[in-house]
Tab-separated table of C-alpha atoms and ligand atoms in Angstrom:
chain	number	residue	atom	x	y	z
A	15	MET	CA	-19.343	8.617	-18.014
A	16	SER	CA	-21.102	7.314	-14.936
A	17	ARG	CA	-20.440	3.617	-14.238
A	18	THR	CA	-21.951	1.028	-11.931
A	19	VAL	CA	-19.126	-0.197	-9.721
A	20	ALA	CA	-19.124	-3.133	-7.285
A	21	PHE	CA	-16.698	-2.292	-4.460
A	22	ILE	CA	-15.693	-5.207	-2.230
A	23	GLY	CA	-13.638	-4.461	0.893
A	24	LEU	CA	-14.700	-1.188	2.507
A	25	GLY	CA	-12.053	-0.940	5.255
A	26	HIS	CA	-9.598	1.871	6.057
A	27	MET	CA	-8.725	2.315	2.384
A	28	GLY	CA	-11.721	0.905	0.528
A	29	GLY	CA	-14.287	2.930	2.518
A	30	PRO	CA	-12.993	6.376	1.537
A	31	MET	CA	-12.104	5.188	-1.989
A	32	ALA	CA	-15.682	4.025	-2.558
A	33	ALA	CA	-16.942	7.325	-1.125
A	34	GLY	CA	-14.708	9.160	-3.652
A	35	LEU	CA	-16.356	7.272	-6.513
A	36	VAL	CA	-19.813	8.211	-5.218
A	37	LYS	CA	-18.731	11.871	-5.056
A	38	SER	CA	-17.637	11.681	-8.696
A	39	GLY	CA	-21.119	10.569	-9.745
A	40	HIS	CA	-20.685	6.792	-10.030
A	41	ARG	CA	-23.188	4.285	-8.679
A	42	VAL	CA	-21.346	2.140	-6.138
A	43	LEU	CA	-22.688	-1.173	-4.850
A	44	GLY	CA	-20.587	-2.037	-1.808
A	45	HIS	CA	-19.947	-5.174	0.200
A	46	ASP	CA	-17.809	-5.995	3.243
A	47	LEU	CA	-17.910	-8.900	5.704
A	48	ASP	CA	-17.755	-6.321	8.493
A	49	ALA	CA	-21.171	-4.730	9.154
A	50	ALA	CA	-19.664	-1.546	10.636
A	51	ALA	CA	-17.553	-0.968	7.496
A	52	LEU	CA	-20.642	-1.463	5.338
A	53	ASP	CA	-22.696	0.956	7.477
A	54	SER	CA	-20.123	3.698	7.297
A	55	ALA	CA	-19.793	3.292	3.496
A	56	ALA	CA	-23.610	3.466	3.237
A	57	ALA	CA	-23.519	6.769	5.138
A	58	ALA	CA	-21.233	8.076	2.354
A	59	GLY	CA	-23.708	7.085	-0.371
A	60	VAL	CA	-22.578	3.537	-1.197
A	61	VAL	CA	-25.513	1.183	-1.843
A	62	PRO	CA	-25.026	-1.787	0.524
A	63	ALA	CA	-25.198	-5.236	-1.096
A	64	GLU	CA	-25.994	-8.345	0.932
A	65	SER	CA	-23.431	-10.410	-0.918
A	66	ALA	CA	-20.388	-9.775	-3.071
A	67	ALA	CA	-21.911	-11.921	-5.841
A	68	GLY	CA	-25.083	-9.794	-5.758
A	69	ALA	CA	-23.080	-6.562	-6.153
A	70	VAL	CA	-20.935	-7.986	-8.943
A	71	ALA	CA	-23.879	-9.282	-11.001
A	72	ALA	CA	-25.127	-5.728	-11.562
A	73	ALA	CA	-21.749	-4.037	-12.130
A	74	ASP	CA	-19.737	-2.781	-15.123
A	75	VAL	CA	-16.517	-2.778	-13.093
A	76	VAL	CA	-15.549	-4.687	-9.920
A	77	LEU	CA	-13.069	-3.060	-7.511
A	78	THR	CA	-11.502	-4.983	-4.624
A	79	MET	CA	-9.513	-3.596	-1.670
A	80	LEU	CA	-8.709	-6.578	0.559
A	81	PRO	CA	-5.990	-7.473	3.073
A	82	ALA	CA	-3.948	-10.087	1.132
A	83	GLY	CA	-3.729	-12.355	-1.912
A	84	ARG	CA	-5.606	-15.226	-0.300
A	85	HIS	CA	-8.615	-12.943	0.270
A	86	VAL	CA	-8.567	-11.745	-3.329
A	87	LEU	CA	-8.232	-15.234	-4.832
A	88	GLY	CA	-10.840	-16.656	-2.430
A	89	LEU	CA	-13.291	-13.912	-3.351
A	90	TYR	CA	-12.583	-14.263	-7.091
A	91	ASP	CA	-13.512	-17.967	-6.819
A	92	ASP	CA	-16.926	-16.866	-5.502
A	93	ILE	CA	-17.676	-13.939	-7.778
A	94	LEU	CA	-16.083	-14.511	-11.198
A	95	THR	CA	-19.009	-16.694	-12.216
A	96	ALA	CA	-21.545	-14.143	-10.953
A	97	ALA	CA	-20.377	-11.283	-13.188
A	98	ARG	CA	-21.569	-10.445	-16.683
A	99	PRO	CA	-19.150	-11.693	-19.388
A	100	GLY	CA	-16.294	-9.253	-20.028
A	101	THR	CA	-16.693	-7.377	-16.728
A	102	LEU	CA	-13.503	-5.554	-15.713
A	103	PHE	CA	-12.022	-6.695	-12.362
A	104	VAL	CA	-9.639	-4.154	-10.812
A	105	ASP	CA	-7.799	-5.302	-7.695
A	106	CYS	CA	-6.332	-2.383	-5.716
A	107	SER	CA	-5.112	-4.505	-2.755
A	108	THR	CA	-1.371	-4.946	-2.177
A	109	ILE	CA	-0.711	-8.649	-2.820
A	110	ASP	CA	2.020	-11.027	-4.018
A	111	VAL	CA	2.982	-10.556	-7.679
A	112	ALA	CA	2.387	-14.300	-8.169
A	113	ASP	CA	-1.125	-14.052	-6.668
A	114	ALA	CA	-1.891	-11.039	-8.873
A	115	ARG	CA	-0.892	-13.024	-11.962
A	116	THR	CA	-3.060	-15.926	-10.811
A	117	ALA	CA	-5.982	-13.502	-10.356
A	118	HIS	CA	-5.502	-12.281	-13.950
A	119	GLN	CA	-5.435	-15.893	-15.227
A	120	ARG	CA	-8.566	-16.887	-13.307
A	121	ALA	CA	-10.415	-13.806	-14.539
A	122	ALA	CA	-9.453	-14.551	-18.158
A	123	ALA	CA	-10.432	-18.224	-17.778
A	124	SER	CA	-13.910	-17.052	-16.671
A	125	GLY	CA	-14.294	-14.691	-19.638
A	126	MET	CA	-13.528	-11.564	-17.559
A	127	ARG	CA	-10.915	-8.816	-17.921
A	128	ALA	CA	-8.506	-7.811	-15.156
A	129	LEU	CA	-6.137	-5.128	-13.902
A	130	ASP	CA	-3.928	-5.075	-10.800
A	131	ALA	CA	-3.828	-1.512	-9.476
A	132	PRO	CA	-2.277	-1.184	-6.004
A	133	VAL	CA	-1.977	2.241	-4.457
A	134	SER	CA	0.415	4.446	-2.622
A	135	GLY	CA	-0.714	7.343	-0.431
A	136	GLY	CA	-2.351	5.618	2.548
A	137	VAL	CA	-5.594	6.466	4.326
A	138	VAL	CA	-4.920	10.208	4.077
A	139	GLY	CA	-4.559	9.866	0.291
A	140	ALA	CA	-7.723	7.733	0.085
A	141	GLU	CA	-9.714	10.358	2.010
A	142	ALA	CA	-8.364	13.272	-0.034
A	143	ALA	CA	-8.535	11.332	-3.358
A	144	THR	CA	-4.813	11.936	-3.913
A	145	LEU	CA	-3.682	8.295	-4.241
A	146	THR	CA	-1.195	7.116	-6.855
A	147	PHE	CA	-2.245	3.939	-8.709
A	148	MET	CA	0.265	1.583	-10.364
A	149	ALA	CA	-1.495	-0.641	-12.846
A	150	GLY	CA	-0.699	-3.935	-14.544
A	151	GLY	CA	-2.731	-5.417	-17.390
A	152	GLY	CA	-3.799	-4.570	-20.924
A	153	GLY	CA	-3.832	-1.056	-22.346
A	154	GLU	CA	-7.560	-1.141	-23.092
A	155	GLU	CA	-8.335	-2.270	-19.552
A	156	PHE	CA	-6.174	0.525	-18.149
A	157	ALA	CA	-7.887	3.109	-20.361
A	158	GLU	CA	-11.282	1.904	-19.193
A	159	ALA	CA	-10.322	1.944	-15.503
A	160	ARG	CA	-8.443	5.233	-15.674
A	161	PRO	CA	-11.395	7.620	-15.064
A	162	LEU	CA	-12.352	5.578	-11.974
A	163	LEU	CA	-8.765	5.525	-10.688
A	164	GLU	CA	-8.476	9.270	-11.268
A	165	ALA	CA	-11.684	9.837	-9.300
A	166	MET	CA	-9.929	8.214	-6.304
A	167	GLY	CA	-6.426	9.559	-6.854
A	168	LYS	CA	-4.207	12.142	-8.481
A	169	LYS	CA	-2.125	9.858	-10.674
A	170	ALA	CA	-2.457	6.493	-12.441
A	171	VAL	CA	0.583	4.903	-14.102
A	172	HIS	CA	0.303	1.950	-16.492
A	173	CYS	CA	3.373	-0.136	-15.555
A	174	GLY	CA	3.009	-3.086	-17.967
A	175	GLY	CA	1.245	-6.440	-18.195
A	176	ALA	CA	-0.332	-8.665	-15.534
A	177	GLY	CA	1.299	-8.139	-12.110
A	178	ALA	CA	3.350	-5.086	-13.180
A	179	GLY	CA	1.443	-2.789	-10.815
A	180	GLN	CA	2.251	-5.020	-7.848
A	181	ALA	CA	5.854	-5.309	-9.044
A	182	ALA	CA	6.214	-1.504	-9.139
A	183	LYS	CA	4.685	-1.186	-5.679
A	184	ILE	CA	7.021	-3.669	-3.968
A	185	CYS	CA	10.138	-2.442	-5.793
A	186	ASN	CA	9.373	1.134	-4.718
A	187	ASN	CA	8.728	0.083	-1.128
A	188	MET	CA	11.893	-2.023	-1.066
A	189	ILE	CA	13.829	1.157	-1.917
A	190	LEU	CA	11.956	2.980	0.845
A	191	GLY	CA	12.460	0.291	3.528
A	192	VAL	CA	16.179	-0.080	2.808
A	193	SER	CA	16.706	3.691	2.642
A	194	MET	CA	14.861	4.290	5.930
A	195	ILE	CA	17.142	1.782	7.656
A	196	ALA	CA	20.218	3.387	6.057
A	197	VAL	CA	19.146	6.895	7.139
A	198	SER	CA	18.352	5.664	10.664
A	199	GLU	CA	21.706	3.891	11.011
A	200	ALA	CA	23.471	7.052	9.825
A	201	PHE	CA	21.721	9.184	12.463
A	202	VAL	CA	22.622	6.675	15.215
A	203	LEU	CA	26.233	6.580	14.008
A	204	GLY	CA	26.247	10.399	13.920
A	205	GLU	CA	24.990	10.496	17.531
A	206	ARG	CA	27.856	8.222	18.607
A	207	LEU	CA	30.305	10.495	16.798
A	208	GLY	CA	28.951	13.614	18.501
A	209	LEU	CA	27.235	14.989	15.374
A	210	SER	CA	23.962	16.881	15.881
A	211	HIS	CA	20.847	15.691	14.028
A	212	GLN	CA	20.508	19.107	12.429
A	213	ALA	CA	24.099	19.150	11.156
A	214	LEU	CA	23.782	15.710	9.560
A	215	TYR	CA	20.417	16.680	8.079
A	216	ASP	CA	21.728	19.986	6.679
A	217	VAL	CA	24.578	18.197	4.936
A	218	ALA	CA	22.895	14.962	3.760
A	219	SER	CA	19.633	16.560	2.614
A	220	THR	CA	21.534	18.766	0.181
A	221	ALA	CA	24.218	16.214	-0.686
A	222	SER	CA	24.309	12.706	-2.130
A	223	GLY	CA	22.561	11.173	0.912
A	224	GLN	CA	19.337	12.958	-0.028
A	225	CYS	CA	16.221	10.712	-0.236
A	226	TRP	CA	12.534	10.729	0.784
A	227	ALA	CA	13.255	8.834	4.015
A	228	LEU	CA	15.544	11.685	5.065
A	229	SER	CA	14.046	14.843	3.636
A	230	VAL	CA	10.308	14.113	4.080
A	231	ASN	CA	9.996	11.354	6.693
A	232	CYS	CA	13.134	12.163	8.714
A	233	PRO	CA	13.385	9.513	11.488
A	234	VAL	CA	14.660	11.881	14.209
A	235	PRO	CA	12.664	14.803	15.641
A	236	GLY	CA	13.645	18.342	14.730
A	237	PRO	CA	14.948	18.791	11.186
A	238	VAL	CA	11.625	18.096	9.383
A	239	PRO	CA	8.810	19.359	11.649
A	240	THR	CA	6.079	17.432	9.794
A	241	SER	CA	7.779	14.019	10.035
A	242	PRO	CA	6.211	11.385	12.381
A	243	ALA	CA	9.304	11.507	14.647
A	244	ASN	CA	7.924	14.823	15.958
A	245	ARG	CA	4.682	13.219	17.158
A	246	ASP	CA	6.178	10.208	18.932
A	247	TYR	CA	6.154	8.196	15.685
A	248	ARG	CA	2.387	8.045	15.219
A	249	PRO	CA	1.819	6.941	11.576
A	250	GLY	CA	2.149	7.994	8.773
A	251	PHE	CA	2.938	4.725	7.127
A	252	ALA	CA	2.597	2.059	9.803
A	253	ALA	CA	5.446	-0.349	10.568
A	254	ALA	CA	3.125	-3.330	9.950
A	255	LEU	CA	2.376	-2.157	6.392
A	256	MET	CA	6.078	-1.703	5.607
A	257	ALA	CA	6.748	-5.189	7.031
A	258	LYS	CA	3.970	-6.599	4.844
A	259	ASP	CA	5.257	-4.930	1.662
A	260	LEU	CA	8.864	-5.985	2.318
A	261	GLY	CA	7.601	-9.531	2.934
A	262	LEU	CA	5.965	-9.468	-0.515
A	263	ALA	CA	9.187	-8.094	-2.010
A	264	ALA	CA	11.176	-10.861	-0.268
A	265	ASN	CA	8.812	-13.500	-1.705
A	266	ALA	CA	9.431	-12.138	-5.198
A	267	VAL	CA	13.210	-11.881	-4.596
A	268	ARG	CA	13.348	-15.543	-3.521
A	269	ALA	CA	11.006	-16.738	-6.280
A	270	GLY	CA	13.173	-15.036	-8.900
A	271	GLY	CA	16.526	-15.982	-7.335
A	272	VAL	CA	17.416	-12.274	-7.312
A	273	ASN	CA	20.538	-11.087	-5.504
A	274	ALA	CA	18.950	-8.572	-3.102
A	275	GLU	CA	20.681	-8.998	0.245
A	276	LEU	CA	19.658	-5.617	1.626
A	277	GLY	CA	16.023	-6.068	0.593
A	278	LEU	CA	15.890	-9.440	2.359
A	279	ARG	CA	17.607	-8.074	5.484
A	280	ALA	CA	15.242	-5.064	5.531
A	281	ALA	CA	12.290	-7.492	5.420
A	282	GLU	CA	13.700	-9.334	8.465
A	283	LEU	CA	14.371	-6.147	10.423
A	284	TYR	CA	10.905	-4.730	9.701
A	285	ALA	CA	9.179	-8.051	10.502
A	286	SER	CA	10.835	-8.046	13.908
A	287	TYR	CA	10.176	-4.309	14.528
A	288	ALA	CA	6.512	-4.657	13.450
A	289	GLU	CA	5.915	-7.412	16.026
A	290	ARG	CA	6.226	-4.667	18.630
A	291	ALA	CA	5.194	-1.536	16.742
A	292	GLY	CA	2.383	-2.986	14.579
A	293	ASN	CA	-0.057	-0.373	13.361
A	294	THR	CA	0.644	2.089	16.159
A	295	GLU	CA	4.075	3.339	15.044
A	296	ASP	CA	5.328	4.867	11.828
A	297	PHE	CA	7.976	2.806	10.029
A	298	SER	CA	10.558	5.527	10.768
A	299	GLY	CA	10.376	4.476	14.455
A	300	ILE	CA	12.810	1.687	13.524
A	301	VAL	CA	15.515	4.220	14.416
A	302	ARG	CA	14.735	3.594	18.094
A	303	THR	CA	15.258	-0.157	17.690
A	304	ILE	CA	18.593	0.517	15.982
A	305	ARG	CA	19.610	2.872	18.824
A	306	GLU	CA	18.511	0.344	21.491
A	307	HIS	CA	20.712	-2.302	19.913
A	308	ASP	CA	23.671	0.055	19.726
A	309	GLY	CA	26.530	-1.859	21.379
A	310	GLY	CA	27.621	1.212	23.345
A	311	GLN	CA	31.329	0.523	22.805
A	312	PRO	CA	33.488	3.552	22.099
B	416	LIG	P1	-8.605	-3.107	6.189
B	416	LIG	O1	-8.332	-4.343	6.979
B	416	LIG	O2	-8.970	-1.860	6.898
B	416	LIG	O3	-9.764	-3.413	5.106
B	416	LIG	C1	-9.935	-4.624	4.460
B	416	LIG	C2	-11.445	-4.915	4.446
B	416	LIG	O4	-11.696	-6.085	3.668
B	416	LIG	C3	-12.019	-5.192	5.840
B	416	LIG	O5	-13.066	-4.272	6.101
B	416	LIG	C4	-12.522	-6.637	5.743
B	416	LIG	O6	-13.698	-6.877	6.498
B	416	LIG	C5	-12.788	-6.764	4.263
B	416	LIG	N1	-12.825	-8.130	3.753
B	416	LIG	C6	-11.894	-9.102	3.908
B	416	LIG	N2	-12.273	-10.206	3.220
B	416	LIG	C7	-13.448	-9.908	2.615
B	416	LIG	C8	-14.327	-10.635	1.768
B	416	LIG	N3	-14.071	-11.875	1.386
B	416	LIG	N4	-15.439	-10.013	1.342
B	416	LIG	C9	-15.725	-8.746	1.697
B	416	LIG	N5	-14.928	-8.020	2.498
B	416	LIG	C10	-13.805	-8.593	2.951
B	416	LIG	O7	-7.294	-2.895	5.285
B	416	LIG	P2	-6.861	-1.536	4.532
B	416	LIG	O8	-5.946	-0.742	5.404
B	416	LIG	O9	-8.064	-0.895	3.943
B	416	LIG	O10	-5.922	-2.148	3.385
B	416	LIG	C11	-6.494	-2.794	2.242
B	416	LIG	C12	-5.368	-3.085	1.264
B	416	LIG	O11	-4.730	-1.854	0.892
B	416	LIG	C13	-4.266	-3.982	1.813
B	416	LIG	O12	-3.866	-4.871	0.800
B	416	LIG	C14	-3.156	-3.006	2.167
B	416	LIG	O13	-1.866	-3.583	2.118
B	416	LIG	C15	-3.326	-1.948	1.091
B	416	LIG	N6	-2.814	-0.627	1.454
B	416	LIG	C16	-3.128	-0.089	2.654
B	416	LIG	C17	-2.635	1.182	2.989
B	416	LIG	C18	-2.984	1.811	4.324
B	416	LIG	O14	-2.381	2.861	4.646
B	416	LIG	N7	-3.931	1.266	5.106
B	416	LIG	C19	-1.810	1.873	2.080
B	416	LIG	C20	-1.538	1.312	0.830
B	416	LIG	C21	-2.044	0.051	0.528
């Protein structure tokens, strides 16, 4: 069924996601504060709207893909009253679990329905429509959004109630951040012990050390030719995005009083690494920081 979708936030992710909806036959009314983002979405068939409220007023479903929770909540304040009663608001941005729950509450208080549906798969996944969506909200809302999510991705998982999509996203990325640091430290230790990268890889990738950070995104060049380490750590998944997601995980850890020492330490290490590496280096480049800080004592 073809839907009329308002898509707000047409940046690196939102632009190609909106284009994917157009390709699947949906009518997409797009808005972004950045004129260049709006122009390039228009070139892909998105109908440019002068204001977010204008796009939302004519839509069945509202999709948002914005930098952070404050942008989503700020925008919701402007547009919730502009939508038709019962309109479904699907936020695909990666934001704090607490902000996502607030967004659900504000939508409900305005007579709207909501879903949080952050993604994994990055810009490459957005362009190829192979994203994975993790959704939080009601079952009916998920069923209604599902065809749209599947037009932009390969998989959509309903994780539970309000905020459960964001919870799944940050828990997964906390595993990834901690495991990338562990794999990187093991390679640096192996170097100091005279072990070749290939030997450690051959053992760990087929033994109990096996994980995605090692066998797909290996942080040293050589063993996995497609990993970013072989192209001077060009992303991939940028260090700044890992730092952001671990920061959101750390917020939730502290808010819940959870005992997650490694998750909190990973957030600190990635925040410091991202100050230098930002969006230009893949998160696996943290291995170089670990090596630089190697004490050098035998
Ligand atoms: P981006 O900065 O490229 O795009 C965000 C867009 O939102 C910008 O074009 C900006 O102008 C627009 N915007 C901000 N406030 C607005 C408002 N009030 N009204 C209209 N437009 C507004 O960011 P991105 O890389 O596309 O990421 C978007 C979200 O997706 C983030 O939450 C990010 O964490 C998440 N994410 C990104 C990736 C990735 O690889 N880039 C991967 C997974 C998840």
